[in-house]
């Protein structure tokens, strides 16, 4: 890798920022329920599917977070999508095969996948 | 490959390594693999965060959770609870002393709140072994801007506008220094980085070299372009093995990327860097001694002029700056001189990194804007004195600096106010002392250091520091006489005027400043034969009071058989035999032995 010009430098900078993006605060989030109930219901596979899908689509500035049990264990695995300025949407039960659809429809296009929705939490609360 | 969703940043600076960070790192590697998380969680080694008190430090992103004092046995819980299940391990969070309130993230900790991190911006936040991460944090943008858009003259002019003053101690305006060297004729010039950090208790340069080595290289390359040099040396003490390893790695990466070496960024500018490992002599931090040492000669200073800007390394014009000075430069050329000069006071611009040590709760590195008060640094950032003892003095500027009492805590810190108060900025070491510190003993400690480190070339320093140390030793051993204080003062003033280099010229400062603010302690030692702080053993007496029950434990424990007495009778200490070790006092179950 030789840097011959300002453009080369900027290219490396952009790549480096992408590689370290998990360290910057990201407003768009996918939150997966990883309590004992969630893990028992298969949340780990959902998490892996999310990471693979984000990588496949080359989506950046999305923070993948986990949360504990929220008391709705029968609906696990639960997956929340948070987009800046919009309601937080909880989906469940989510299987790995649902993940590409949620990411494509909701995260990218902004349309809530209604048939999988468990709850919506207003961001004004 | 799956997306990396979390970064675990582990500080492996010297401080955290000393408290066991390497074992923590190894455990993280094992645990992540065991839980099959090693593909989606990346482990990053970073340099020093400055909060060494809380080490080993671990930060986990995207949450930005800040874990302190992480031990290898905590790692399994962090991986299981935090990385797998997404819950914060609360017991490892930083807790505010007294209130016990838990603080989850970095920025909210009082230690960092008052800081303004320009120079230390990357330390602890990037992987110092990665050129890409440095570039990602705006690295080498300053160099690119300078090489592509500015002439060397413009660079020097810009430096003059910043008002930046040398961070190594003297506080000479950096822009002026560059101007003198740029104006010196000759095809061959050198840039030298003084990384011979030798003040006891100072570690800001080490942390910079370990945590952000590329910033120093970039600063030196910019300087090389400005003064017309194509070669540079980093003089780093061999006691900093990690710093040297990181520097070597950084130089190799920069050369491979074409950011050092020939025809940098296609502009025709050449700049190569070498590392010279110093053997740890304090005097080699003096610029002329340092250059002699690079040349392979004995590290001794020579009279100036000629200054290095005219005749420096191998008699060629050379510009020598401190590590922290160079670390300011990439930022300056990224944002411009005007923005930089907004920070700080009228005559001292920018920020200064201080190393907090001594009897203070939060030891570590603090970068603050010039003009902040000592009280803010010690009590707000430093968290006050250990065990809530009373503050007595702060020693600033290393062996060349002075001790300031509590009446000066509200002085705004800059180069000039510190000199007016009898201290100096120095490299920025702050040693905090509480009421149990004896100021004569402190002066003796620093004199002991400068006397041992004196190179012996000039008489005032070689003989003078030895005589001053003898007098201080006599005073602390109860052999002080009337007139000693005046003799010390006279000697101090002549050494300051007569010594060849800054080591000798500033060696009397610890004595002069303690005499100025704590003269009563000297008098108590000399006239009353007492050490008010109870430190100087020769001036202490252990006596047995009426509380003695005659158990005989003290008699048994005394190593020199100085205690006599019958069982169940009052015991007595023979003062002529007593060596004041204090063993009897520790052993006495009735607290009947007093020290005075």
XYZ file of C-alpha atoms in Angstrom:
721
model
C 0.000 0.000 0.000
C 1.695 3.152 -1.126
C 0.128 6.544 -0.570
C 0.968 8.729 -3.511
C -1.574 11.479 -3.221
C -4.192 13.107 -1.055
C -6.837 10.886 -2.677
C -4.971 7.757 -1.558
C -4.853 9.127 1.967
C -8.580 9.899 1.931
C -9.371 6.412 0.651
C -7.481 4.793 3.519
C -9.182 7.147 5.926
C -12.617 6.160 4.707
C -11.774 2.472 4.948
C -10.329 2.900 8.444
C -13.427 4.735 9.596
C -15.538 1.890 8.290
C -13.431 -0.668 10.115
C -13.705 1.162 13.403
C -17.298 2.329 13.021
C -18.469 0.255 15.981
C -16.520 2.723 18.129
C -18.551 5.713 16.977
C -22.019 6.327 18.262
C -24.498 5.028 15.773
C -28.053 6.230 15.864
C -29.489 3.354 13.883
C -29.597 0.250 16.008
C -30.609 -3.370 15.908
C -31.166 -4.701 19.393
C -31.471 -8.413 20.029
C -32.953 -9.933 23.173
C -30.185 -12.041 24.612
C -31.617 -13.004 27.960
C -31.659 -16.676 28.900
C -35.088 -16.942 27.236
C -33.853 -15.303 24.050
C -30.767 -17.461 23.815
C -32.851 -20.597 24.483
C -35.213 -19.609 21.667
C -32.313 -19.167 19.214
C -31.283 -15.499 19.518
C -27.656 -16.395 18.861
C -28.514 -17.564 15.337
C -30.553 -14.422 14.783
C -27.565 -12.338 15.852
C -25.274 -14.187 13.440
C -27.818 -13.741 10.653
C -28.008 -9.997 11.358
C -24.232 -9.600 11.225
C -24.006 -11.601 7.993
C -26.797 -9.683 6.357
C -25.323 -6.292 7.294
C -21.987 -7.402 5.900
C -23.547 -8.784 2.725
C -25.415 -5.579 2.044
C -22.376 -3.506 3.053
C -24.520 -1.530 5.484
C -22.654 0.726 7.826
C -23.372 2.963 10.767
C -25.672 0.404 12.297
C -24.960 -0.555 15.897
C -25.800 -4.133 16.786
C -26.634 -4.279 20.480
C -28.043 -6.823 22.847
C -30.496 -6.490 25.653
C -31.768 -8.700 28.438
C -35.166 -10.272 29.045
C -38.045 -7.815 28.781
C -40.592 -10.254 30.162
C -42.141 -11.298 26.877
C -40.341 -14.617 26.783
C -43.002 -16.403 24.711
C -42.244 -14.036 21.799
C -38.466 -14.537 21.846
C -36.234 -14.229 19.917
C -37.084 -10.524 19.966
C -35.403 -8.075 17.664
C -35.784 -4.288 17.885
C -35.053 -1.811 15.143
C -34.343 1.805 16.060
C -34.093 4.457 13.372
C -33.324 8.043 14.348
C -36.499 10.052 14.921
C -38.798 7.052 14.431
C -40.597 4.700 16.809
C -38.676 1.762 18.186
C -40.200 -1.373 16.700
C -40.025 -4.776 18.393
C -40.306 -7.881 16.215
C -40.839 -11.439 17.418
C -40.486 -14.302 17.287
C -37.774 -13.733 14.691
C -36.048 -16.587 12.907
C -32.814 -16.225 10.952
C -34.825 -16.413 7.718
C -36.813 -13.296 8.728
C -33.654 -11.258 9.190
C -32.948 -10.347 5.543
C -36.553 -9.204 5.137
C -36.481 -6.988 8.263
C -33.190 -5.445 7.246
C -34.224 -4.859 3.646
C -37.723 -3.601 4.359
C -37.335 -1.696 7.596
C -33.705 -0.745 8.000
C -33.053 0.149 4.376
C -36.431 1.172 3.010
C -38.037 2.416 6.207
C -41.185 0.243 5.956
C -42.123 -1.596 9.125
C -42.602 -5.362 8.563
C -46.104 -5.355 10.102
C -46.735 -9.124 10.237
C -43.818 -9.664 12.628
C -44.391 -6.658 14.898
C -44.934 -7.280 18.589
C -44.891 -3.695 19.817
C -43.954 -0.140 18.928
C -42.477 2.212 21.448
C -42.884 5.901 20.709
C -39.606 7.743 20.618
C -41.358 10.754 22.137
C -41.835 8.961 25.416
C -16.903 -12.846 7.158
C -19.501 -11.458 9.495
C -19.645 -7.821 10.462
C -17.666 -6.794 13.522
C -20.330 -5.579 15.894
C -18.237 -4.777 18.945
C -14.734 -3.586 19.711
C -12.981 -4.409 22.953
C -10.233 -1.866 23.546
C -7.633 -2.982 26.050
C -5.026 -0.532 27.227
C -1.585 -2.100 27.045
C 0.377 1.005 27.904
C 3.126 0.602 30.443
C 0.855 1.437 33.389
C -1.872 -1.053 32.533
C 0.651 -3.685 31.473
C 2.229 -3.354 34.906
C -1.141 -3.996 36.502
C -1.697 -7.102 34.373
C -3.293 -6.029 31.073
C -1.443 -8.676 29.054
C -3.088 -11.474 31.045
C -6.452 -9.808 30.592
C -5.847 -9.624 26.849
C -4.905 -13.301 26.669
C -8.022 -14.279 28.597
C -10.207 -12.239 26.253
C -8.714 -14.074 23.279
C -9.481 -17.431 24.885
C -12.971 -16.536 26.070
C -14.056 -14.996 22.767
C -12.923 -18.107 20.942
C -14.620 -20.396 23.451
C -17.898 -18.535 22.959
C -17.385 -18.331 19.154
C -17.485 -14.571 19.329
C -14.013 -14.010 17.903
C -15.322 -13.249 14.402
C -17.838 -10.602 15.426
C -15.956 -8.962 18.292
C -12.570 -7.448 17.632
C -9.877 -7.079 20.268
C -7.762 -3.952 19.991
C -4.658 -3.078 21.975
C -4.385 0.638 22.634
C -1.975 3.035 24.261
C -2.403 4.818 27.545
C -5.716 6.479 28.440
C -4.053 8.410 31.223
C -6.286 6.970 33.910
C -3.589 4.614 35.126
C -5.062 4.550 38.629
C -7.956 2.459 37.294
C -5.902 0.047 35.179
C -6.121 -2.418 33.551
C -8.681 -0.480 31.535
C -11.106 -2.050 29.083
C -13.558 -0.121 26.926
C -16.280 -1.897 24.991
C -17.919 -0.311 21.972
C -20.570 0.413 20.607
C -21.827 1.093 24.134
C -18.598 2.826 25.168
C -18.673 1.062 28.505
C -15.624 1.853 30.601
C -14.423 -0.967 32.837
C -11.682 -0.358 35.376
C -9.323 -2.649 37.292
C -10.239 -5.619 35.139
C -8.583 -8.817 36.317
C -8.169 -12.000 34.235
C -10.825 -13.725 36.350
C -13.342 -10.989 35.411
C -12.992 -11.635 31.696
C -15.305 -14.646 31.480
C -18.065 -12.612 33.118
C -17.560 -9.651 30.780
C -17.704 -11.897 27.720
C -20.736 -13.819 28.949
C -22.726 -10.937 30.418
C -21.735 -7.991 28.262
C -20.697 -9.330 24.892
C -23.085 -12.241 24.729
C -26.105 -11.035 26.660
C -25.660 -7.294 26.401
C -25.767 -6.427 30.065
C -23.216 -4.199 31.707
C -21.084 -5.747 34.437
C -21.828 -3.039 36.966
C -19.356 -4.094 39.595
C -16.455 -3.254 37.247
C -17.607 0.253 36.375
C -15.742 3.242 37.699
C -17.210 4.461 40.957
C -16.999 8.076 42.078
C -15.125 8.098 45.391
C -17.386 8.828 48.402
C -20.715 8.759 46.589
C -20.027 5.259 45.154
C -22.035 6.314 42.127
C -21.275 4.119 39.123
C -20.207 5.811 35.919
C -20.817 3.779 32.768
C -18.913 5.704 30.099
C -15.607 7.327 29.588
C -16.726 10.895 29.007
C -18.738 11.135 32.191
C -15.922 10.322 34.586
C -14.880 13.425 36.555
C -11.259 12.674 35.702
C -11.969 13.320 32.013
C -14.707 15.945 32.253
C -12.399 18.904 32.848
C -9.784 17.757 30.416
C -9.304 19.061 26.913
C -7.636 16.369 24.893
C -5.928 17.594 21.724
C -2.564 15.920 22.030
C -3.884 12.834 23.801
C -6.950 12.613 21.540
C -5.899 9.308 20.007
C -4.244 7.778 23.043
C -6.360 4.875 24.176
C -8.755 5.242 21.260
C -6.757 3.917 18.352
C -4.508 0.944 17.893
C -1.009 2.465 17.945
C 0.315 -0.371 15.799
C -2.080 0.510 12.983
C -1.250 3.211 10.468
C -4.767 2.886 9.054
C -6.385 3.729 12.380
C -4.166 6.792 12.725
C -5.141 7.930 9.238
C -8.774 7.229 10.126
C -8.369 9.656 13.020
C -7.332 12.454 10.596
C -3.691 11.377 10.680
C -1.194 12.662 8.093
C -3.744 15.198 6.887
C -1.624 17.980 8.353
C 1.455 16.712 6.543
C -0.449 16.386 3.267
C -1.784 19.922 3.604
C 1.655 21.315 4.390
C 3.410 19.508 1.541
C 0.756 20.156 -1.087
C -0.467 23.635 -0.238
C 2.192 25.526 1.688
C 5.752 26.729 1.221
C 8.283 26.127 3.998
C 8.207 29.841 4.813
C 4.444 29.734 5.226
C 4.776 26.775 7.587
C 7.233 28.670 9.777
C 5.003 31.757 9.732
C 2.003 29.646 10.701
C 3.942 28.136 13.592
C 4.858 31.588 14.837
C 1.192 32.554 14.780
C 0.184 29.649 17.032
C 2.226 30.942 19.946
C 3.138 27.340 20.774
C 5.953 27.179 23.319
C 8.284 24.234 23.860
C 6.672 21.593 26.004
C 9.932 20.146 27.278
C 10.297 22.699 30.014
C 11.968 25.873 28.813
C 8.941 27.232 27.025
C 10.850 28.775 24.123
C 8.509 29.756 21.256
C 8.582 26.885 18.774
C 7.935 29.078 15.731
C 10.982 31.208 16.546
C 13.134 28.119 16.929
C 12.008 26.873 13.519
C 12.630 30.285 12.006
C 16.230 30.403 13.283
C 16.968 26.949 11.944
C 15.246 27.608 8.616
C 17.347 30.751 8.239
C 20.627 28.873 8.817
C 22.397 28.234 5.516
C 23.476 24.802 4.394
C 22.121 21.859 2.440
C 22.151 19.450 5.411
C 19.987 19.965 8.489
C 18.508 17.735 11.160
C 15.245 17.482 13.084
C 15.640 15.962 16.535
C 12.931 14.768 18.867
C 13.887 14.871 22.513
C 12.256 11.786 24.028
C 14.707 11.521 26.895
C 12.035 12.001 29.496
C 13.876 11.838 32.775
C 11.978 13.768 35.442
C 10.956 11.485 38.291
C 7.202 11.001 38.066
C 6.816 12.289 34.491
C 5.436 9.940 31.843
C 3.515 12.086 29.354
C 6.055 11.652 26.566
C 6.184 7.908 27.074
C 2.413 7.671 26.878
C 2.360 9.696 23.676
C 5.054 7.594 22.045
C 3.302 4.407 23.082
C -0.230 5.516 22.332
C 0.119 7.635 19.204
C 3.575 7.185 17.649
C 2.542 8.344 14.167
C 1.638 11.786 15.498
C 5.271 12.334 16.506
C 6.514 11.173 13.084
C 4.059 13.479 11.329
C 5.064 16.434 13.518
C 8.741 15.798 12.778
C 8.159 15.484 9.035
C 6.296 18.814 9.007
C 9.187 20.394 10.899
C 11.663 18.865 8.435
C 9.799 20.439 5.516
C 9.672 23.814 7.275
C 13.372 24.060 8.103
C 14.698 22.210 5.063
C 15.871 18.997 6.727
C 15.697 15.555 5.159
C 16.773 13.528 8.160
C 15.711 13.244 11.759
C 16.550 11.489 14.999
C 14.335 10.447 17.861
C 16.423 10.265 21.004
C 14.462 7.937 23.260
C 15.679 6.419 26.480
C 16.212 2.671 26.435
C 14.088 2.367 29.582
C 11.061 2.825 27.311
C 11.121 -0.487 25.416
C 7.451 -0.371 24.421
C 7.764 3.184 23.113
C 10.789 2.194 21.049
C 9.055 -0.886 19.671
C 5.976 1.129 18.670
C 8.129 3.871 17.114
C 10.108 1.357 15.083
C 6.885 -0.223 13.887
C 5.385 3.140 13.018
C 8.471 4.256 11.077
C 8.458 1.010 9.080
C 4.743 1.403 8.270
C 5.105 5.047 7.285
C 8.058 4.222 5.046
C 6.172 1.423 3.369
C 3.199 3.699 2.791
C 5.426 6.405 1.366
C 4.689 8.863 4.174
C 8.349 8.834 5.152
C 11.315 8.225 2.898
C 11.759 9.599 -0.609
C 9.389 11.718 -2.635
C 6.644 11.850 0.000
C 3.158 12.156 -1.568
C 4.825 12.751 -4.892
C 6.026 16.206 -3.837
C 9.745 15.534 -4.054
C 10.162 16.038 -0.302
C 12.417 13.419 1.333
C 12.498 12.677 5.038
C 13.987 9.702 6.862
C 13.947 9.013 10.574
C 16.264 7.141 12.916
C 15.895 6.124 16.534
C 18.777 6.587 18.932
C 18.392 4.773 22.216
C 19.763 6.714 25.136
C 21.314 5.056 28.142
C 19.227 6.990 30.627
C 21.471 9.828 31.784
C 19.316 12.730 32.935
C 21.722 15.293 31.488
C 21.143 13.879 27.986
C 17.770 15.606 28.042
C 19.792 18.821 27.682
C 19.954 19.577 23.965
C 23.704 19.899 23.481
C 24.416 16.818 25.640
C 21.747 14.925 23.707
C 23.369 15.746 20.384
C 26.797 14.748 21.720
C 25.271 11.423 22.731
C 23.798 10.852 19.254
C 27.254 11.514 17.807
C 28.588 8.717 19.986
C 30.387 11.034 22.379
C 30.007 11.253 26.123
C 26.721 12.975 26.960
C 27.877 16.325 28.274
C 26.557 19.794 27.524
C 28.628 22.483 25.892
C 28.325 26.253 26.179
C 25.839 28.012 23.919
C 26.083 29.917 21.581
C 26.470 28.531 19.014
C 22.902 27.337 19.353
C 21.790 24.088 17.699
C 19.929 26.100 15.067
C 23.335 27.292 13.839
C 25.648 24.423 14.791
C 23.896 21.337 16.037
C 24.193 17.663 15.324
C 27.471 16.951 13.497
C 27.922 20.723 13.367
C 24.923 21.046 11.048
C 21.949 23.323 11.786
C 19.467 21.326 13.854
C 16.061 21.885 15.341
C 15.284 20.043 18.543
C 11.841 19.837 20.097
C 10.207 17.767 22.781
C 7.801 14.868 22.093
C 4.723 16.755 23.259
C 5.663 19.771 21.119
C 5.799 17.577 18.012
C 2.529 15.931 19.003
C 0.800 19.337 18.822
C 1.903 19.971 15.256
C -0.350 17.660 13.197
C -3.374 19.163 14.954
C -2.136 22.720 14.371
C -1.795 22.218 10.632
C -5.095 20.431 10.387
C -7.132 23.198 12.034
C -4.896 26.203 11.468
C -2.941 28.475 13.800
C -5.828 30.787 14.614
C -8.080 28.067 15.907
C -5.223 26.622 17.923
C -4.386 29.965 19.499
C -7.929 30.320 20.796
C -7.040 27.911 23.563
C -4.944 28.912 26.522
C -3.802 32.232 27.943
C -2.355 35.389 26.419
C 1.242 34.177 26.492
C 0.823 30.406 26.782
C -1.283 28.854 24.060
C -2.855 25.468 23.720
C -2.961 22.680 26.235
C -0.459 20.991 28.509
C -0.306 17.381 29.576
C 0.440 16.856 33.250
C 1.460 13.620 34.899
C -0.303 13.400 38.247
C 1.530 11.385 40.874
C 2.089 11.351 44.600
C -0.564 11.439 47.303
C -3.431 11.958 44.903
C -6.473 9.779 44.290
C -6.400 9.682 40.489
C -2.840 9.243 39.370
C -2.538 9.486 35.624
C -2.271 11.847 32.685
C -4.384 14.958 32.397
C -4.395 17.291 29.416
C -5.804 20.690 30.299
C -5.960 24.099 28.632
C -3.284 26.538 29.776
C -4.649 28.897 32.382
C -6.496 26.324 34.459
C -5.764 26.497 38.185
C -3.757 23.990 40.167
C -6.796 23.492 42.403
C -8.884 22.305 39.454
C -6.201 19.842 38.408
C -5.578 18.408 41.853
C -9.036 18.415 43.371
C -11.383 18.060 40.402
C -9.408 15.981 37.907
C -7.101 14.355 40.422
C -9.914 13.641 42.857
C -8.152 15.205 45.854
C -5.701 13.829 48.364
C -5.583 10.155 49.352
C -7.392 9.351 52.613
C -8.714 12.912 52.731
C -5.482 14.146 54.253
C -4.573 17.806 54.125
C -2.860 19.138 51.012
C 0.563 20.539 51.737
C 2.401 21.258 48.501
C 2.676 20.332 44.866
C 6.036 19.844 43.217
C 5.889 20.939 39.598
C 8.498 20.698 36.894
C 10.556 17.788 38.179
C 13.953 18.199 39.818
C 14.299 21.604 38.171
C 10.972 22.859 39.399
C 9.684 24.025 42.709
C 7.176 23.296 45.433
C 4.057 25.428 45.583
C 2.006 25.732 48.793
C -1.784 25.787 49.117
C -1.868 29.608 49.018
C -0.939 29.383 45.317
C -3.481 26.726 44.369
C -5.674 29.263 42.611
C -2.922 30.631 40.387
C -3.693 30.170 36.703
C -1.057 27.857 35.271
C 1.077 29.096 32.430
C 4.817 29.353 31.781
C 5.199 32.834 33.231
C 3.027 32.522 36.333
C 4.894 29.406 37.381
C 8.288 31.065 37.007
C 7.017 34.033 39.005
C 5.989 31.626 41.748
C 9.468 30.088 41.866
C 8.633 26.906 39.976
C 8.581 26.125 36.273
C 6.421 24.271 33.805
C 9.113 21.698 33.219
C 7.910 18.734 31.318
C 4.715 18.694 33.363
C 5.267 16.332 36.252
C 3.057 17.091 39.245
C 3.951 15.390 42.490
C 1.292 16.039 45.102
C 2.300 16.004 48.761
C 0.160 15.802 51.861
C 0.707 16.846 55.467
C 2.871 13.819 56.189
C 5.584 15.053 53.794
C 8.652 16.833 55.155
C 9.660 19.656 52.813
C 13.335 19.542 53.771
C 13.306 15.851 52.985
C 11.681 16.592 49.598
C 14.381 19.139 48.765
C 16.970 16.562 49.789
C 15.364 13.937 47.544
C 15.553 16.160 44.461
C 19.075 17.342 45.274
C 20.109 13.736 45.666
C 18.782 13.166 42.134
C 20.418 16.188 40.472
C 23.676 15.598 42.323
C 23.801 11.994 41.104
C 22.889 13.051 37.558
C 25.302 15.979 37.336
C 27.726 15.205 34.506
C 30.610 16.844 36.339
C 31.780 19.091 33.544
C 31.305 22.449 35.288
C 32.313 23.216 38.870
C 29.204 25.049 40.130
C 27.026 22.040 39.394
C 29.489 19.280 40.262
C 30.676 20.747 43.567
C 27.722 22.964 44.374
C 25.011 20.308 44.258
C 27.195 18.046 46.399
C 27.687 20.714 49.064
C 24.010 21.614 49.087
C 23.089 17.962 49.480
C 25.557 17.631 52.375
C 23.998 20.588 54.127
C 20.478 19.284 53.624
C 21.512 15.870 54.909
C 23.041 17.480 57.988
C 19.848 19.449 58.628
C 17.635 16.365 58.349
C 19.949 14.456 60.674
C 19.823 17.085 63.367
C 23.264 18.500 62.664
C 21.981 21.766 61.228
C 23.475 24.986 62.563
C 22.544 28.621 62.727
C 23.509 30.245 59.433
C 22.899 27.121 57.322
C 19.829 28.594 55.669
C 21.733 31.694 54.613
C 24.613 29.586 53.316
C 22.210 27.447 51.310
C 20.598 30.506 49.811
C 23.925 32.030 48.836
C 25.181 28.811 47.290
C 21.886 28.296 45.438
C 22.030 31.727 43.857
C 25.631 31.276 42.705
C 24.957 27.855 41.204
C 21.971 29.212 39.362
C 24.116 31.980 37.911
C 27.223 29.933 37.211
C 26.262 26.486 35.977
C 26.799 25.584 32.336
C 23.441 24.033 31.491
C 19.873 23.941 32.699
C 20.505 20.922 34.916
C 22.808 22.915 37.167
C 21.039 26.232 36.741
C 17.762 24.807 37.956
C 19.104 22.302 40.507
C 18.732 24.784 43.400
C 15.049 25.418 42.587
C 13.656 22.776 44.954
C 15.670 24.321 47.796
C 14.837 27.915 46.933
C 11.122 27.263 46.573
C 10.848 25.228 49.783
C 12.827 27.928 51.602
C 10.475 30.520 50.198
C 7.259 28.819 51.251
C 8.262 26.452 54.047
C 11.109 28.256 55.818
C 9.575 27.431 59.209
C 10.190 23.743 58.581
C 13.883 24.336 57.981
C 13.996 26.394 61.174
C 12.255 23.678 63.162
C 14.856 21.167 61.952
C 17.807 23.423 62.709
C 16.818 25.167 65.941
C 14.271 22.888 67.625
C 15.809 19.674 66.237
C 12.301 18.565 65.281
C 10.772 17.370 62.034
C 7.188 18.731 62.081
C 5.960 16.120 59.598
C 7.593 13.272 61.493
C 9.638 12.028 58.535
C 13.302 12.627 59.407
C 14.097 9.648 61.623
C 17.130 11.187 63.271
C 14.912 13.894 64.736
C 12.331 11.518 66.127
C 12.224 10.058 69.604
C 10.257 7.005 70.593
C 9.224 7.066 74.252
C 7.134 4.716 76.381
C 4.286 6.355 78.288
C 2.425 5.377 81.466
C 0.055 3.305 79.351
C 2.696 0.531 79.364
C 1.457 -2.663 81.014
C 4.842 -4.325 81.011
C 3.969 -7.092 78.577
C 7.496 -7.126 77.180
C 6.494 -7.405 73.498
C 8.442 -4.284 72.572
C 11.523 -5.615 74.294
C 11.288 -8.808 72.280
C 10.821 -7.083 68.933
C 13.536 -4.431 69.348
C 16.384 -5.410 66.979
C 19.069 -3.560 68.948
C 18.040 -4.431 72.543
C 17.426 -0.806 73.394
C 14.404 -1.522 75.586
C 14.670 -2.550 79.210
C 12.090 -3.247 81.933
C 10.668 -5.930 84.208
C 7.592 -7.964 83.324
C 4.450 -6.021 84.398
C 6.604 -2.962 85.048
C 7.060 0.265 83.049
C 9.569 -0.233 80.218
C 12.109 2.281 79.003
C 13.909 2.982 75.696
C 17.624 3.750 75.767
C 17.795 6.655 73.287
C 21.511 6.163 72.661
C 20.892 2.646 71.353
C 17.538 3.280 69.575
C 17.726 3.229 65.754
C 14.170 4.584 65.381
C 12.892 1.725 63.326
C 9.424 1.982 64.891
C 9.056 -1.781 65.382
C 8.165 -1.352 69.056
C 5.420 1.154 68.287
C 3.854 -1.171 65.734
C 3.937 -4.098 68.142
C 2.646 -2.372 71.312
C -0.905 -3.629 71.961
C -1.671 -0.702 74.317
C -0.508 2.145 72.040
C 1.773 3.198 74.866
C 4.726 4.101 72.646
C 4.697 7.571 71.116
C 6.780 9.110 68.361
C 7.652 12.771 68.627
